Coordinates of C-alpha atoms and ligand atoms in Angstrom, one line a residue:
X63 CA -130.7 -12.6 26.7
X64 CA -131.2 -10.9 30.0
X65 CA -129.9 -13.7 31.9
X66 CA -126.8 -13.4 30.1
X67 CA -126.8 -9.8 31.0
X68 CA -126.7 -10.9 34.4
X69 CA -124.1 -13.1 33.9
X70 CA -121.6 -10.4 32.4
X71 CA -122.7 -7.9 35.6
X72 CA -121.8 -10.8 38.0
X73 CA -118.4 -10.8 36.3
X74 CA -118.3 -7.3 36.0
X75 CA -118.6 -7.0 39.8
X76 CA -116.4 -10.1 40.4
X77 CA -113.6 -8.5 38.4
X78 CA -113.8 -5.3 39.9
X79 CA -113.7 -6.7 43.4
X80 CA -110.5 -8.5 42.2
X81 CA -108.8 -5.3 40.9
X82 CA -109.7 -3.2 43.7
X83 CA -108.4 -6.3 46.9
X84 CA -105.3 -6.4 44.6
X85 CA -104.1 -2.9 44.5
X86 CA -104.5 -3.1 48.0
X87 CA -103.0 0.5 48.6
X88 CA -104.4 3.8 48.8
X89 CA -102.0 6.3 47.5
X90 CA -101.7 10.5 47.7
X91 CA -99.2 12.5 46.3
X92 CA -98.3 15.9 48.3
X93 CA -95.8 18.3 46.8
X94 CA -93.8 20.8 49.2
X95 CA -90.6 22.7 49.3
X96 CA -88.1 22.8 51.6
X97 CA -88.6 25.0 54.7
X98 CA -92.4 24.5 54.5
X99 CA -94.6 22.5 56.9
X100 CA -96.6 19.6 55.8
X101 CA -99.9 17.7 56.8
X102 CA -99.8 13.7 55.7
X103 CA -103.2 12.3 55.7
X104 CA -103.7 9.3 57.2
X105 CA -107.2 7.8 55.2
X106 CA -107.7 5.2 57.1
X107 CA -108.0 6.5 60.6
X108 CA -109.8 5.3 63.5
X109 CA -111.5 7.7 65.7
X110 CA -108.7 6.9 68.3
X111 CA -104.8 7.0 67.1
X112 CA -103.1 5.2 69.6
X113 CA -103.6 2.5 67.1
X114 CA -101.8 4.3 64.3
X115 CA -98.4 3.3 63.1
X116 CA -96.6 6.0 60.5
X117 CA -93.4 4.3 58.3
X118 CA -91.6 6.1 56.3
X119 CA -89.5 4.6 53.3
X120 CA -86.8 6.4 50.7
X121 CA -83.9 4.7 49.4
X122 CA -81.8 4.4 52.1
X123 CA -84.6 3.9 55.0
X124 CA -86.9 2.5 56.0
X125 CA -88.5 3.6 59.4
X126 CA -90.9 3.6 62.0
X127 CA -91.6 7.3 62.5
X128 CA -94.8 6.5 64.7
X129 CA -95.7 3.3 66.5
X130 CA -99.2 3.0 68.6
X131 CA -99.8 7.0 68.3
X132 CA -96.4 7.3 70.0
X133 CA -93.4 9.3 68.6
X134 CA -90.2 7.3 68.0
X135 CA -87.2 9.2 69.7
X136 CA -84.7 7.9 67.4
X137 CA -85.6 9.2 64.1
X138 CA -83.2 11.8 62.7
X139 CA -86.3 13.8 61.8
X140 CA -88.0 13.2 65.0
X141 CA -87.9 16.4 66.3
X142 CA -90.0 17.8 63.8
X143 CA -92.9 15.6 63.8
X144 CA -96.2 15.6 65.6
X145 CA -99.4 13.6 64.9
X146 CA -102.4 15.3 64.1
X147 CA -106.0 15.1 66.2
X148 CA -107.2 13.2 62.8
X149 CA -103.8 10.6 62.8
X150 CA -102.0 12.5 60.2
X151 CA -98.3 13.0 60.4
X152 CA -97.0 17.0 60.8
X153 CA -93.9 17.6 59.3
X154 CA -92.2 20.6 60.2
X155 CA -89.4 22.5 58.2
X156 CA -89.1 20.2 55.5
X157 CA -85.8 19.3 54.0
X158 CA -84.7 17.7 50.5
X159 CA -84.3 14.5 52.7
X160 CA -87.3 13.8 53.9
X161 CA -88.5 12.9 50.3
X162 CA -90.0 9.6 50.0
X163 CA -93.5 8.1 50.8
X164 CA -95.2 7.1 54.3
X165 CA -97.9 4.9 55.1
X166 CA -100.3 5.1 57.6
X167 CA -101.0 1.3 59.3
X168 CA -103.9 1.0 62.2
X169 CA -104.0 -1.9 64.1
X170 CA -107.3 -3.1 65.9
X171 CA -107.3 -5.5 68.9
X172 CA -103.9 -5.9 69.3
X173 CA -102.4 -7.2 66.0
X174 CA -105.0 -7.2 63.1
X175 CA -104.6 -5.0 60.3
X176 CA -107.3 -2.6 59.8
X177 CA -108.3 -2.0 56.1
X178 CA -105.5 -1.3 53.7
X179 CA -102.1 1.0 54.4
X180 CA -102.7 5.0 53.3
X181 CA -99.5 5.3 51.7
X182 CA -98.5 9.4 50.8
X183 CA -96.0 10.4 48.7
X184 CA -94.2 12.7 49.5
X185 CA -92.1 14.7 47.1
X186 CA -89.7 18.1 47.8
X187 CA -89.4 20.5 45.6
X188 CA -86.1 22.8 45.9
X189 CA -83.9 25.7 44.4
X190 CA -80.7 26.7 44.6
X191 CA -78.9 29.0 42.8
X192 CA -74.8 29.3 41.3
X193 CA -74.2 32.8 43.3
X194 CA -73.5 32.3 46.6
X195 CA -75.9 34.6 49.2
X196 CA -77.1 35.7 52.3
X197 CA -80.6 34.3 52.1
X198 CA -81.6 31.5 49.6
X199 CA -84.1 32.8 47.9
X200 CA -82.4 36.0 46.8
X201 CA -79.6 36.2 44.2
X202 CA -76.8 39.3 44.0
X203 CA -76.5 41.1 40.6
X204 CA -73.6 39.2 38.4
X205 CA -72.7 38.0 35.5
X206 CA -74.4 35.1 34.9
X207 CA -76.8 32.8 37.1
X208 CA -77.9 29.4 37.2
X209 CA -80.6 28.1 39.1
X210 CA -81.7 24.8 39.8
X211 CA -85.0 23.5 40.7
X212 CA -85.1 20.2 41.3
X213 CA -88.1 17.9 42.7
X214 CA -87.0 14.8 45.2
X215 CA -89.3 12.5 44.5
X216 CA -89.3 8.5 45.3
X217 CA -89.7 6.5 42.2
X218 CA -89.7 2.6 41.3
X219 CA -89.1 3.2 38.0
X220 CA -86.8 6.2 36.7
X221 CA -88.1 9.9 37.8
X222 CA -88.8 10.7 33.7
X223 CA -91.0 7.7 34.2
X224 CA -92.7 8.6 37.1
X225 CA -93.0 12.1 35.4
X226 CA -94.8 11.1 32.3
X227 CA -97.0 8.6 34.1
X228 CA -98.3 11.0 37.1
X229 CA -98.4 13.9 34.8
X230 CA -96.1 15.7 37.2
X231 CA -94.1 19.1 35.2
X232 CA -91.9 21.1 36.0
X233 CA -91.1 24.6 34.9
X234 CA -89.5 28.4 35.3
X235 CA -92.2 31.3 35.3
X236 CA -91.7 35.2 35.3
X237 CA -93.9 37.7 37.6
X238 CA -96.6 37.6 35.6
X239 CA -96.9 33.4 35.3
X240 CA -96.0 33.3 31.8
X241 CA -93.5 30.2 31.4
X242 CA -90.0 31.0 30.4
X243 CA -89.0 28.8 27.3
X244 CA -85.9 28.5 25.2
X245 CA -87.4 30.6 22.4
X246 CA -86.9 33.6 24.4
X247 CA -82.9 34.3 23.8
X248 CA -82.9 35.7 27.4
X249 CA -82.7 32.3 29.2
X250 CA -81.2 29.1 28.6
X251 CA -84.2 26.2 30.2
X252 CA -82.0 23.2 30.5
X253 CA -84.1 20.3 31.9
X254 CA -82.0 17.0 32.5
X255 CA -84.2 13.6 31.5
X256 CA -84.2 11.8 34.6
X257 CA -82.8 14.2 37.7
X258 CA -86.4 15.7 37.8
X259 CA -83.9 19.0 37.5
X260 CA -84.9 22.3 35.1
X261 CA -82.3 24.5 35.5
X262 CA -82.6 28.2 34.2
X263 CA -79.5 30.3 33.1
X264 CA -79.5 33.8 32.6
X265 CA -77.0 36.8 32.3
X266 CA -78.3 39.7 34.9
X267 CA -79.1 43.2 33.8
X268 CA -79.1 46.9 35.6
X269 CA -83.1 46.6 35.7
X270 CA -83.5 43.3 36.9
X271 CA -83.4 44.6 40.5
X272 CA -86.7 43.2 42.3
X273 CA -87.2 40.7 38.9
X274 CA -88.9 37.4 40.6
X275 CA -88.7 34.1 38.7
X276 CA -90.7 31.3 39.7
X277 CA -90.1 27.3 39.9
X278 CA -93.4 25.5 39.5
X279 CA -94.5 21.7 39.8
X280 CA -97.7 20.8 38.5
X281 CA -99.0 17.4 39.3
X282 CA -102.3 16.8 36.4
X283 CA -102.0 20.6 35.5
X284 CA -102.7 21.9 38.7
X285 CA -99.8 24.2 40.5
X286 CA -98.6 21.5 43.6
X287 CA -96.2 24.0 45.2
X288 CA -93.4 26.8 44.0
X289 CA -90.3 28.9 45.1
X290 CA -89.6 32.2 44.2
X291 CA -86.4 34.3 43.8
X292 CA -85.9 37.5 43.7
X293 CA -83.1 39.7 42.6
X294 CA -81.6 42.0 44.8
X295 CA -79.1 44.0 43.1
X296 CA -76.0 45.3 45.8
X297 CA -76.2 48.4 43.3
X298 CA -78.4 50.8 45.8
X299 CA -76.2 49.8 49.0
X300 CA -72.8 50.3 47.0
X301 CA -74.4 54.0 45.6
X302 CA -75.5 54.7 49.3
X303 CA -71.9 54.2 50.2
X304 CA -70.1 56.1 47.8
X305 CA -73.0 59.0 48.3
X306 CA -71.9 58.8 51.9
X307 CA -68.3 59.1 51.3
X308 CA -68.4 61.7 49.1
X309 CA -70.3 63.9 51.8
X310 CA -68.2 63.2 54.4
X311 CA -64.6 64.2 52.5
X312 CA -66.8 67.7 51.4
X313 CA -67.5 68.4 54.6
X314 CA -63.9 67.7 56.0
X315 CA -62.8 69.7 52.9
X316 CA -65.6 73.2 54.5
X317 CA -64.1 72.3 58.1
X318 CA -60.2 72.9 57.5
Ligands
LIG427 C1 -85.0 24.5 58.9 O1 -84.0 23.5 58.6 C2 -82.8 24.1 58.1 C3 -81.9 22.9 57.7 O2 -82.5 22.0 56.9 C4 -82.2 24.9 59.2 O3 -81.0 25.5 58.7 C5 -83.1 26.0 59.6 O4 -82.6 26.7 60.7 C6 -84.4 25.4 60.0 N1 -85.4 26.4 60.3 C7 -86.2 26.4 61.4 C8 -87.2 27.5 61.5 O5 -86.1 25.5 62.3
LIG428 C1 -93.3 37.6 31.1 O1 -93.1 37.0 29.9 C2 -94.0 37.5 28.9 C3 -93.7 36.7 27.6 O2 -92.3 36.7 27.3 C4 -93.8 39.0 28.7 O3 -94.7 39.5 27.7 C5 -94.0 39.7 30.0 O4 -93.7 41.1 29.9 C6 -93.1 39.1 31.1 N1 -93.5 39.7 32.4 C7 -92.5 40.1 33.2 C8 -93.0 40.8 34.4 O5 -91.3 40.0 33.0
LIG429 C1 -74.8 29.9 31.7 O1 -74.6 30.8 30.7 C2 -73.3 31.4 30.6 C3 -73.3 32.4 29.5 O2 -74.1 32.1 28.4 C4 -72.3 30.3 30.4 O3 -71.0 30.8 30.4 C5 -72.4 29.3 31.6 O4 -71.5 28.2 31.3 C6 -73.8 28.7 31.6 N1 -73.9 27.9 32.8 C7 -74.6 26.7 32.7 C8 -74.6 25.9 34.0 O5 -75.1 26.3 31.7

């Protein structure tokens, strides 16, 4: 009996060795949006990062960003990367395109591998809106607004897949964090099966000035990263104007 026991742990231990030299990778995610900076971790780093070699992959590329703890000068995004003390990879003023996931390689006495490649993805979370504006996270009173939220994420499979299997959601919140859903008549939640896209559509009202709504993505229930936008209703300049106006044709009216 107890030798069997033994037995079954051997295997247990056997089979768990198996599973864990066959994965072979060890995988982050990091959520972001665009205009942010970001920290990559590398897991597997020596004490000394000339060793460390970053790669970045997406659909269309697949690059060395980093080789022996030096910066490549021909990356498109090369100006806005640095390495860290601690071999990560510092991203500055991230865009939509720089979605996608990088692994960390270290290399030990010239050519050998050491352990197994950090590989982080990375994914990019970003709004825009219908209206047209001066800044982007800031809409002008109208009729009607759409805005789009959409999360650039790298995926084998289909981005609903990679979705449902990393438990990654996304969704519009008011000020107070309360999620906006298509009960409330207000707002039309359109979210597109496999753009990774929710798209809120509203009609703007005379109190809506200042109203923020939010774009969240959770990644296993937990709030990754956000972007807010605010309404700034052109009502107060116009009335400034007008008030303006008004005062200077009195006071021409007093003077003659
Ligand atoms: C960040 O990148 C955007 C383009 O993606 C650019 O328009 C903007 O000026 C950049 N901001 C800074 C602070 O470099
Ligand atoms: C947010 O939504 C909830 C539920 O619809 C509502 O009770 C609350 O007043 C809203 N908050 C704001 C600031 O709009
Ligand atoms: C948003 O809603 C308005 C009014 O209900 C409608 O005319 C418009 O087509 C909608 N836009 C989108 C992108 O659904």
């Amino acid at each position: 009996m107890s030798d069997e026991c033994h037995l079954c742990l051997l295997g247990l231990i056997f089979l768990s060795l198996l599973l864990k030299g066959s994965s072979g990778v060890d995988e982050t995610h990091v959520f972001i949006s665009s205009g942010e900076n970001v920290r990559l971790p590398c897991n597997n780093a020596l004490p000394d990062c000339t060793s460390t070699v970053w790669f970045y992959n997406s659909y269309s590329a697949a690059v060395e960003l980093i080789y022996l703890g030096i910066k490549k000068k021909d990356t498109e995004s090369h100006e806005r990367l640095s390495l860290g003390s601690d071999c990560s990879l510092n991203i500055r003023n991230i865009s939509k395109e720089d979605y996608g996931y990088y692994s960390c390689r270290q290399y030990v006495n010239g050519d050998q591998k050491q352990g197994t490649d950090a590989r982080v993805y990375l994914h990019v979370l970003h709004v825009s809106s219908s209206s047209s504006s001066s800044s982007q996270t800031e809409i002008s009173a109208g009729r009607s607004v759409t805005l789009f939220c959409q999360l650039y994420s790298y995926a084998e499979v289909s981005c609903d897949d990679l979705m449902r299997s990393e438990r990654i959601e996304l969704f519009w919140v008011n000020q107070t964090g309360v999620k906006l859903t298509r009960s409330d008549s207000r707002y039309q939640i359109l979210s597109s099966s496999d753009h990774c896209i929710i798209t809120l559509n509203t009609t703007l009202l005379n109190e809506d000035h200042n109203r923020e709504w939010r774009c969240e993505v959770t990644h296993r229930d937990q709030v990754k990263s956000s972007v807010t936008y605010t309404v700034k209703s052109s009502e107060s300049v116009r009335c400034a104007i007008i008030i303006l106006i008004v005062v200077i044709i009195y006071s021409c009216h007093n003077l003659s």
